[in-house]
mmCIF file of C-alpha atoms in Angstrom:
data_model
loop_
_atom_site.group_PDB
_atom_site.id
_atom_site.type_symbol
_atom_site.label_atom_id
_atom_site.label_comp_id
_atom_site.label_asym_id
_atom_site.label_seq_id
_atom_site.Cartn_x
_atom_site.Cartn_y
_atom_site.Cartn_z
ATOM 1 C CA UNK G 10 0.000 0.000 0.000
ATOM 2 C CA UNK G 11 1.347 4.026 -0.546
ATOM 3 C CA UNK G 12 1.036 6.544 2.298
ATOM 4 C CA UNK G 13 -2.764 7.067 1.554
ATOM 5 C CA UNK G 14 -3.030 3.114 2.209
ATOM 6 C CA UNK G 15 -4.507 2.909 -1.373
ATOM 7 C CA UNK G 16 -3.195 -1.100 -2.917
ATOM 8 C CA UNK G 17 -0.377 -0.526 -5.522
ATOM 9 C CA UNK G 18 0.205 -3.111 -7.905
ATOM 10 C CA UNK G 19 3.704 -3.753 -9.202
ATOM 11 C CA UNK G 20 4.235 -6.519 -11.792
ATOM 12 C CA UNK G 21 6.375 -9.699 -10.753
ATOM 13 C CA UNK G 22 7.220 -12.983 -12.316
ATOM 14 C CA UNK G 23 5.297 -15.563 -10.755
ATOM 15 C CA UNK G 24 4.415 -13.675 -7.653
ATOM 16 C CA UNK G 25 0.817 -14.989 -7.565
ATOM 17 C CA UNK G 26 -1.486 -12.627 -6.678
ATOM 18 C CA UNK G 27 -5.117 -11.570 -7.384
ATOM 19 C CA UNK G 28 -6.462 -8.331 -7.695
ATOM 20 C CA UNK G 29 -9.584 -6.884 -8.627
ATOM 21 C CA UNK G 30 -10.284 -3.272 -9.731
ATOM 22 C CA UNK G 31 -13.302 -1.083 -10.056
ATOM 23 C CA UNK G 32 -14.907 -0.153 -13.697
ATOM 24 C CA UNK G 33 -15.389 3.234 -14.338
ATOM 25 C CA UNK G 34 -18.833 4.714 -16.381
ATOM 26 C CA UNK G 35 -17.076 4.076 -19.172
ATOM 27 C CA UNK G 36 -15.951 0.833 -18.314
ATOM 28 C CA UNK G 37 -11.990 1.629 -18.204
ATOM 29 C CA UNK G 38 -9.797 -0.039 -15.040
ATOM 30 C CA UNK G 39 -10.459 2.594 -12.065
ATOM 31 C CA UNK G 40 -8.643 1.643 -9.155
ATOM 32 C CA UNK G 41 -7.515 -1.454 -7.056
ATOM 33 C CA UNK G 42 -10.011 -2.328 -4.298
ATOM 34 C CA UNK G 43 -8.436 -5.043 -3.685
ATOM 35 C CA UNK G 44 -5.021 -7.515 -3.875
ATOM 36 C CA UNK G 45 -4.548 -11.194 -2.257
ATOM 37 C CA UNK G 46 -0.905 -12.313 -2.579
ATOM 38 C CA UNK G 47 -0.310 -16.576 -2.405
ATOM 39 C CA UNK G 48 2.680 -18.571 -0.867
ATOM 40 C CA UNK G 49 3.395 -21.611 -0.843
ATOM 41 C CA UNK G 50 5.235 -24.184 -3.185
ATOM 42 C CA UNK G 51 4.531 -26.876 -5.263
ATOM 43 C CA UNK G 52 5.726 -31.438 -4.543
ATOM 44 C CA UNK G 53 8.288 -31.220 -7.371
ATOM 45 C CA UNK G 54 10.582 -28.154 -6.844
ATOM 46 C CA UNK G 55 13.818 -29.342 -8.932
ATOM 47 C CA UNK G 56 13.699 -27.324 -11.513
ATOM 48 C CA UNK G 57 9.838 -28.051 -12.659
ATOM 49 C CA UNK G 58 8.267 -24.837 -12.207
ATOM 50 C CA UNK G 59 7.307 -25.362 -8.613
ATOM 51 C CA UNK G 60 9.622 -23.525 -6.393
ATOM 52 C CA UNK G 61 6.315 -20.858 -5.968
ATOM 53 C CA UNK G 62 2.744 -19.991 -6.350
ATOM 54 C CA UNK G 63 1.612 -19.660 -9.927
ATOM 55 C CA UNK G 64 -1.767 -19.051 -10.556
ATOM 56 C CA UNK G 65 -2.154 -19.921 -14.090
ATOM 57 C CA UNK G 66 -5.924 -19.243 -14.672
ATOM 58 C CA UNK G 67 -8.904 -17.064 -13.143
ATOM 59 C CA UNK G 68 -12.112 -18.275 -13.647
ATOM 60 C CA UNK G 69 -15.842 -16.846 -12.117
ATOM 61 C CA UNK G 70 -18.594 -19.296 -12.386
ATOM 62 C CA UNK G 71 -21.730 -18.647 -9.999
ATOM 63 C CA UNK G 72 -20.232 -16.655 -7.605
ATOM 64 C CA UNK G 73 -17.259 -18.005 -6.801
ATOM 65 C CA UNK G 74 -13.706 -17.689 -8.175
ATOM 66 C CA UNK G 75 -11.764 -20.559 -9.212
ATOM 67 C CA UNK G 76 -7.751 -20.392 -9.724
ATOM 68 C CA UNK G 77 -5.570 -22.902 -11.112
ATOM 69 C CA UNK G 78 -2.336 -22.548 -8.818
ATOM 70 C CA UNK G 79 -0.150 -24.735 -11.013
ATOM 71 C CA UNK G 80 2.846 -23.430 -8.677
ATOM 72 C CA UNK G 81 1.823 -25.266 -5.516
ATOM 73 C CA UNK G 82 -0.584 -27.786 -6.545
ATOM 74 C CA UNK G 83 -3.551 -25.892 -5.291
ATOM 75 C CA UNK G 84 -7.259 -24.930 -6.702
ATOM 76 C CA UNK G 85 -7.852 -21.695 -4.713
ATOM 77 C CA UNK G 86 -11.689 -21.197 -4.474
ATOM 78 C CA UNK G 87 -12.725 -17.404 -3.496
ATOM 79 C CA UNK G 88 -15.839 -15.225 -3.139
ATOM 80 C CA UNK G 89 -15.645 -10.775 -3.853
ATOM 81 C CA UNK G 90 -17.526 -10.049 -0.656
ATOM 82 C CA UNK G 91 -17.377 -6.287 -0.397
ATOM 83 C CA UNK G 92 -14.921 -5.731 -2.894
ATOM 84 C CA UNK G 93 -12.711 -8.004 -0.925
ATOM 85 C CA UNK G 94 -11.362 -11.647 -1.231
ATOM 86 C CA UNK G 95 -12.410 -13.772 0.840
ATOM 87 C CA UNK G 96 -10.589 -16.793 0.219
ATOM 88 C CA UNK G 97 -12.892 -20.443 1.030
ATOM 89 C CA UNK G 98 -10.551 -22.863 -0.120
ATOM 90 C CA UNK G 99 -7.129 -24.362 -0.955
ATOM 91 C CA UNK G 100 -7.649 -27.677 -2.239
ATOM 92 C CA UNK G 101 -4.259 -29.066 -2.326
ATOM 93 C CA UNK G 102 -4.295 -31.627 -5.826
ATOM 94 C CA UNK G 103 -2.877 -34.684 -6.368
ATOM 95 C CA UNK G 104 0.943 -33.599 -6.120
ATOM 96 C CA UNK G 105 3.124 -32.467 -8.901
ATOM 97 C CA UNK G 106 0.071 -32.459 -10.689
ATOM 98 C CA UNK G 107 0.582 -28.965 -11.163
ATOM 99 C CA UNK G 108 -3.146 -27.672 -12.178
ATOM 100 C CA UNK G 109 -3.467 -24.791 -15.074
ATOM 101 C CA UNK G 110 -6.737 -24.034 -16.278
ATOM 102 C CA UNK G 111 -10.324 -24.656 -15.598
ATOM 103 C CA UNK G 112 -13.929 -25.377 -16.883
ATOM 104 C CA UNK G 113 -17.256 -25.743 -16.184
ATOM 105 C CA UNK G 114 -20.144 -28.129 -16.561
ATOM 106 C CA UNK G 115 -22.746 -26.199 -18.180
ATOM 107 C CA UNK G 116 -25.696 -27.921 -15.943
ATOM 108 C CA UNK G 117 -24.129 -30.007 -13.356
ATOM 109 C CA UNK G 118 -21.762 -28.458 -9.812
ATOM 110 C CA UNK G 119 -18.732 -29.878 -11.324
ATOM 111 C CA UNK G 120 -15.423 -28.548 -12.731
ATOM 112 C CA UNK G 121 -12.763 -29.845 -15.025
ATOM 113 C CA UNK G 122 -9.022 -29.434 -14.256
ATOM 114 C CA UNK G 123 -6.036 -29.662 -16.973
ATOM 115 C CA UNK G 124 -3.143 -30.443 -14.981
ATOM 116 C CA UNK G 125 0.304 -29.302 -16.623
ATOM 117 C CA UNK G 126 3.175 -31.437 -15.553
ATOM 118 C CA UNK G 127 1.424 -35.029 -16.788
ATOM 119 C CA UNK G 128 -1.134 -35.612 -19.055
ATOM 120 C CA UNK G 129 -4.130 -36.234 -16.950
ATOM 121 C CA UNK G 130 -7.373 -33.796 -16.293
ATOM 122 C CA UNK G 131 -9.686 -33.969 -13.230
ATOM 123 C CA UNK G 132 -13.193 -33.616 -12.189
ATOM 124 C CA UNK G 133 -14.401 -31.979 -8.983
ATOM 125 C CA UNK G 134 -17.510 -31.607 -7.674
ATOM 126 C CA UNK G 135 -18.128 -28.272 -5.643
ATOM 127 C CA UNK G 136 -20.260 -26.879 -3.424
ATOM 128 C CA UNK G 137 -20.808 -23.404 -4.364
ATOM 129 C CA UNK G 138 -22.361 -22.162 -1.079
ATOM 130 C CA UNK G 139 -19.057 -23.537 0.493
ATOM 131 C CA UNK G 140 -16.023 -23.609 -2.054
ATOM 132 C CA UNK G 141 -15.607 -27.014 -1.071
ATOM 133 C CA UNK G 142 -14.143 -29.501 -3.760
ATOM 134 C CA UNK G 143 -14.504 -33.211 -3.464
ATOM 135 C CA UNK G 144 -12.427 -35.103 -6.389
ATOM 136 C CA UNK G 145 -15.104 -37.261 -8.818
ATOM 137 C CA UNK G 146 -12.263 -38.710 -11.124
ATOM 138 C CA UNK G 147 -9.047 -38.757 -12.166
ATOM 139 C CA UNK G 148 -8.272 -39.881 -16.297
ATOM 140 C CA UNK G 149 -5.188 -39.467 -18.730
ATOM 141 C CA UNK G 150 -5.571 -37.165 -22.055
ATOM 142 C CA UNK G 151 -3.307 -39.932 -23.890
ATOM 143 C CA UNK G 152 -4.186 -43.205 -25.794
ATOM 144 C CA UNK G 153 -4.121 -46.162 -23.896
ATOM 145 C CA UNK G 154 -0.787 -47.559 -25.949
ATOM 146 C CA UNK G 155 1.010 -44.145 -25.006
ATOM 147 C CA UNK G 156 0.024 -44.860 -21.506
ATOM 148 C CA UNK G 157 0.992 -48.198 -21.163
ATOM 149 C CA UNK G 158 4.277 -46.904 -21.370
ATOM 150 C CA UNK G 159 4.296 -43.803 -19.649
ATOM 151 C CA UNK G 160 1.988 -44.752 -16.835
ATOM 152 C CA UNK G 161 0.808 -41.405 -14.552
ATOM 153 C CA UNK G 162 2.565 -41.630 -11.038
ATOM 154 C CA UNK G 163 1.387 -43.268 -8.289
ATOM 155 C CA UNK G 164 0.047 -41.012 -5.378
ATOM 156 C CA UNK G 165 1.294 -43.181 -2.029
ATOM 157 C CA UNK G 166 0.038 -40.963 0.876
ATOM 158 C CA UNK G 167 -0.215 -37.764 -0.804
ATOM 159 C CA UNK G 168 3.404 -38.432 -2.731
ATOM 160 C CA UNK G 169 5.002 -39.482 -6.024
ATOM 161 C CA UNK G 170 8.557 -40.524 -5.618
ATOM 162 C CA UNK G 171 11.081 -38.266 -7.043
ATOM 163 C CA UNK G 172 11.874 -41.036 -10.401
ATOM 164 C CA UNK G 173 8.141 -40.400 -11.075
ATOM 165 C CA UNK G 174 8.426 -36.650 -11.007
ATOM 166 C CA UNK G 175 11.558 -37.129 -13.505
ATOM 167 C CA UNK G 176 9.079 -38.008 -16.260
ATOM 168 C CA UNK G 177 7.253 -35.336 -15.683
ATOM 169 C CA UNK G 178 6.838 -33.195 -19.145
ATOM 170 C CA UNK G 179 8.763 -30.022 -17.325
ATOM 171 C CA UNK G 180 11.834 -32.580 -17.169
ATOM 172 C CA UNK G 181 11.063 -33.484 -21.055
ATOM 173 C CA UNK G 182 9.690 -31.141 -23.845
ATOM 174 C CA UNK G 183 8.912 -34.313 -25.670
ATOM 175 C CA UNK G 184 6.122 -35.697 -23.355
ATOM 176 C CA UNK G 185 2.777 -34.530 -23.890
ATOM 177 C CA UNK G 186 1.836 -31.163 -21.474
ATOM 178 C CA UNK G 187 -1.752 -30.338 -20.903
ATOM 179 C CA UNK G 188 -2.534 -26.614 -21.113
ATOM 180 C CA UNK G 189 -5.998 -25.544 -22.243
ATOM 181 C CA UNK G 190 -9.232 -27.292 -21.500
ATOM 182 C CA UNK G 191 -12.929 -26.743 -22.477
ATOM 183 C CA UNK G 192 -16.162 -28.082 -21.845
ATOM 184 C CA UNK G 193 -18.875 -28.073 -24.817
ATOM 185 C CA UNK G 194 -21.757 -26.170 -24.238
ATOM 186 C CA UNK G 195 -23.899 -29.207 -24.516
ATOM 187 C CA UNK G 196 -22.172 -30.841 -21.506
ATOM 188 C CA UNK G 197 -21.237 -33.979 -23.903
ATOM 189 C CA UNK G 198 -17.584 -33.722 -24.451
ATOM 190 C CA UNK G 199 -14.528 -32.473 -22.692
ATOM 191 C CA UNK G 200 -11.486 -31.370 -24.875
ATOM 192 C CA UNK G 201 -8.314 -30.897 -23.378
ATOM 193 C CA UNK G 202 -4.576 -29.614 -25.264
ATOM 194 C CA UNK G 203 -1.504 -31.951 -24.718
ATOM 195 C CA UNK G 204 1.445 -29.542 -25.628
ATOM 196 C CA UNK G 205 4.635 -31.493 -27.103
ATOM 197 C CA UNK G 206 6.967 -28.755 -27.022
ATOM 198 C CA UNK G 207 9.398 -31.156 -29.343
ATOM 199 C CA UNK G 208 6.789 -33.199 -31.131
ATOM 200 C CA UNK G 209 3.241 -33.427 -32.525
ATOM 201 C CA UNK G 210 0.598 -32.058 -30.080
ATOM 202 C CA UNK G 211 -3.298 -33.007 -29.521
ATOM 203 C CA UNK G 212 -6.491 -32.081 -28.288
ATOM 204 C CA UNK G 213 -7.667 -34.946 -26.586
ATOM 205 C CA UNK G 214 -11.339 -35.957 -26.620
ATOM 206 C CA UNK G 215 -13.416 -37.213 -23.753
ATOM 207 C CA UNK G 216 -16.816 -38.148 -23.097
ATOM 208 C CA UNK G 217 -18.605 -36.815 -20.317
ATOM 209 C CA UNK G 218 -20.474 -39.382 -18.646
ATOM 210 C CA UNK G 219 -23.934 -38.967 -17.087
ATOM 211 C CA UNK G 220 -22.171 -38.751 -13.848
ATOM 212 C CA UNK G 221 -19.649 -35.998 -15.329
ATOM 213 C CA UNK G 222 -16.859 -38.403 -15.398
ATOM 214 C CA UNK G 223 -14.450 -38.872 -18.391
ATOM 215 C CA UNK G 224 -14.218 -41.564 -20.640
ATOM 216 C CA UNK G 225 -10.882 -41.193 -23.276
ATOM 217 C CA UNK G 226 -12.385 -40.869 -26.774
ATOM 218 C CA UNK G 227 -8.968 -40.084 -29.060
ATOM 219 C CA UNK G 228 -6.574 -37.478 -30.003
ATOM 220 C CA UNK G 229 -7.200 -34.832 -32.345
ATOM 221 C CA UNK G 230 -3.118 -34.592 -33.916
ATOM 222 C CA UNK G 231 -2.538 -31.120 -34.660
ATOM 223 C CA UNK G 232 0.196 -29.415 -37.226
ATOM 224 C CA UNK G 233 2.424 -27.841 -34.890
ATOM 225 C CA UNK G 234 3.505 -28.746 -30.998
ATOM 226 C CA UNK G 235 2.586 -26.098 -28.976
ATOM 227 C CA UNK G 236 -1.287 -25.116 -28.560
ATOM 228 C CA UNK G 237 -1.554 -22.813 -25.546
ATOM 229 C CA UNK G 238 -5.007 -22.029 -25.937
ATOM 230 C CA UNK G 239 -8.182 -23.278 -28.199
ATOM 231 C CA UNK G 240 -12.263 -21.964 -27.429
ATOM 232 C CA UNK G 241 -15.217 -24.133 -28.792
ATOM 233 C CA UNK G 242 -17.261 -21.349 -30.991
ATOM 234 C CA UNK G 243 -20.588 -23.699 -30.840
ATOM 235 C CA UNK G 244 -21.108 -27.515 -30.494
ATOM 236 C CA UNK G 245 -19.891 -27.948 -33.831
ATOM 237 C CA UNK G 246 -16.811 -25.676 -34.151
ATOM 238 C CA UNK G 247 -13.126 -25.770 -32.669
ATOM 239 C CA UNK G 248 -10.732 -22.593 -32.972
ATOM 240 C CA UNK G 249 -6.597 -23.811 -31.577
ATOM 241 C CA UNK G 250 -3.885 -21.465 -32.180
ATOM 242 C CA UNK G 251 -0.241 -22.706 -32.223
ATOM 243 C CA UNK G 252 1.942 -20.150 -30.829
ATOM 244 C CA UNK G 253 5.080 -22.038 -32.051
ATOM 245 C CA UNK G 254 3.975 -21.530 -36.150
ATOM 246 C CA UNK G 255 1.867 -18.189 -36.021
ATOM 247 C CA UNK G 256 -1.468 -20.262 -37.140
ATOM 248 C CA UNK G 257 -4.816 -20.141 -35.381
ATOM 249 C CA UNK G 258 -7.227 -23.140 -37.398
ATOM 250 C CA UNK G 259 -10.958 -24.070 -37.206
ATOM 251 C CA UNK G 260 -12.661 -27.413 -37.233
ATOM 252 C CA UNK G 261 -15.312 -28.901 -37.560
ATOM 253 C CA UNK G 262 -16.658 -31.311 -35.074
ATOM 254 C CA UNK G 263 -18.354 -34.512 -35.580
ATOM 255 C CA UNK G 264 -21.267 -36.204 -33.376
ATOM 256 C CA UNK G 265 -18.085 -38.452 -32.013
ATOM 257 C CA UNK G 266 -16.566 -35.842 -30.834
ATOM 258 C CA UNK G 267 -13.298 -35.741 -32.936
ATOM 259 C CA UNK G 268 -12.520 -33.439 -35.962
ATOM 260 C CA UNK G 269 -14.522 -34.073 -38.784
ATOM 261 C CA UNK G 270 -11.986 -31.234 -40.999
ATOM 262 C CA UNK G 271 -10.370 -28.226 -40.842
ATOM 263 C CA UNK G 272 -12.197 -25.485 -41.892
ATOM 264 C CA UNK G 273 -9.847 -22.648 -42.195
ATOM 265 C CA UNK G 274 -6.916 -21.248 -41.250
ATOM 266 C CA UNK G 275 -4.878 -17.494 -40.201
ATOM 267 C CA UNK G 276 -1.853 -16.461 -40.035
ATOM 268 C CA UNK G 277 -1.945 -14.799 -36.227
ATOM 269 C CA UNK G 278 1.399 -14.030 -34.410
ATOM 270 C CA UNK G 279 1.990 -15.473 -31.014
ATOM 271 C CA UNK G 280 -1.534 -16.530 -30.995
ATOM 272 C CA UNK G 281 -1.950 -17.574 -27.348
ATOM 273 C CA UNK G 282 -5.989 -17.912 -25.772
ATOM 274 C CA UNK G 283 -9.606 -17.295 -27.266
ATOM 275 C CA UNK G 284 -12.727 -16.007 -25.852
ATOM 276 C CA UNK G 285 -15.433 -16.949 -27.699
ATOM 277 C CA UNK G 286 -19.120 -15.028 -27.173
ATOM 278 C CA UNK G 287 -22.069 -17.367 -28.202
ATOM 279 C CA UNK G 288 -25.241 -15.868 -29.193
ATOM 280 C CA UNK G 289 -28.122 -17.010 -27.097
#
């Protein structure tokens, strides 16, 4: 805070913290009402990106705020009460799973997790008058063959032994790393991005069962290996950008779930995340 005790906001790599500001009439930034600052640290600290809080993604769905804290294997829940945080919840994850972003079930109290450092996605279901998250399952974005042979670790008492967190994909830009995920707004299918920094990414396809778990449908290969960011424009439509060749493409979806063709294409530099506005 300065001498007036007004909140001053100074930029910082990965110093995770939250703000929120006030919208003017005109609906430009006014000023910062208020600023909640995380600590903490991550299960794998050797070099994978965990040494700190990182909140990767801020998302508000009913009231409440949901972060991905990728840094320290946390989902921090939060309500604005007053134009202040008031933080509910730090669900700690399964650790080193390192979770980035976050989506929503269009009709049901549950949430979707990509989590970065293997290629796995979760389901939570939350109470939204609490914050509270209770995990409903747990499934990998790969083929079955690919898993067979690069099996997810196994969480022993709230651990993974430190061989397991070797393969994770921060130790090796070949293996697939999750970053965006979506829900389609008719609740059927879950799509989540494996990044292959030095390799062929996917979107992966999964079913959402009637009980909003995940069943693995199959990988939708892409033309270049890293896809921060994709948005689903309808039930029908995907839109992916590759930020390593400069390209954002559209597909088409089919009832299965998995790209029918590619529409068209751009050239868009550093193309990074999409926010697609649906008509209702």
């Amino acid at each position: 805070k300065n001498e007036e005790g007004e909140y001053i906001l100074n930029r910082g790599y990965d110093d995770s913290s939250l703000a929120v500001f006030s919208l003017n009439e005109d609906g430009s930034i006014g000023k910062l009402l208020d600023l909640k600052v995380f600590k903490g640290h991550g299960y794998w600290i050797n070099g994978g990106g965990q040494s700190g809080p990182h909140l990767h993604s801020v998302r508000y769905h009913k009231g409440l705020i949901f972060c991905g804290n990728r840094g320290s294997d946390e989902i921090e829940v939060l309500r604005l009460k007053d134009s202040k945080f008031d933080l509910l919840n730090s669900y700690k994850t399964r650790p080193a799973s390192a979770p980035r972003h976050i989506d929503f079930h269009p009709s049901k109290d549950l949430i979707y997790v990509s989590n970065e450092n293997y290629p796995c996605v979760s389901v939570y279901k939350v109470n939204y008058e609490t914050g509270e998250l209770k995990e409903l399952d747990f499934k990998a974005t790969m083929d079955p063959a690919y898993m067979e042979q690069n099996p997810l670790p196994h969480y022993e008492k709230d651990t993974c032994s430190p061989n397991e967190a070797n393969t994770s994909a921060m130790a090796d830009f070949s293996k697939p790393m999750p970053s965006d995920i979506h829900v389609r707004p008719d609740g059927r299918f879950c799509y989540v991005a494996n990044r292959v920094m030095k390799g062929i990414s996917s979107i992966a396809a999964m079913k959402i069962e009637e009980d909003g778990s995940l069943s693995f449908v199959g990988l939708n290969l892409l033309e270049g290996g890293d896809p921060r960011g994709f948005n689903l424009i309808d039930n029908e439509h995907l839109i992916v950008g590759l930020l390593d060749k400069d390209k954002v493409m559209i597909y088409q979806l089919g009832d299965d779930g998995m790209f029918v063709n590619k529409i068209s294409q751009a050239d868009v530099p550093s193309c990074a995340s999409f926010v697609c506005i649906r008509e209702e």
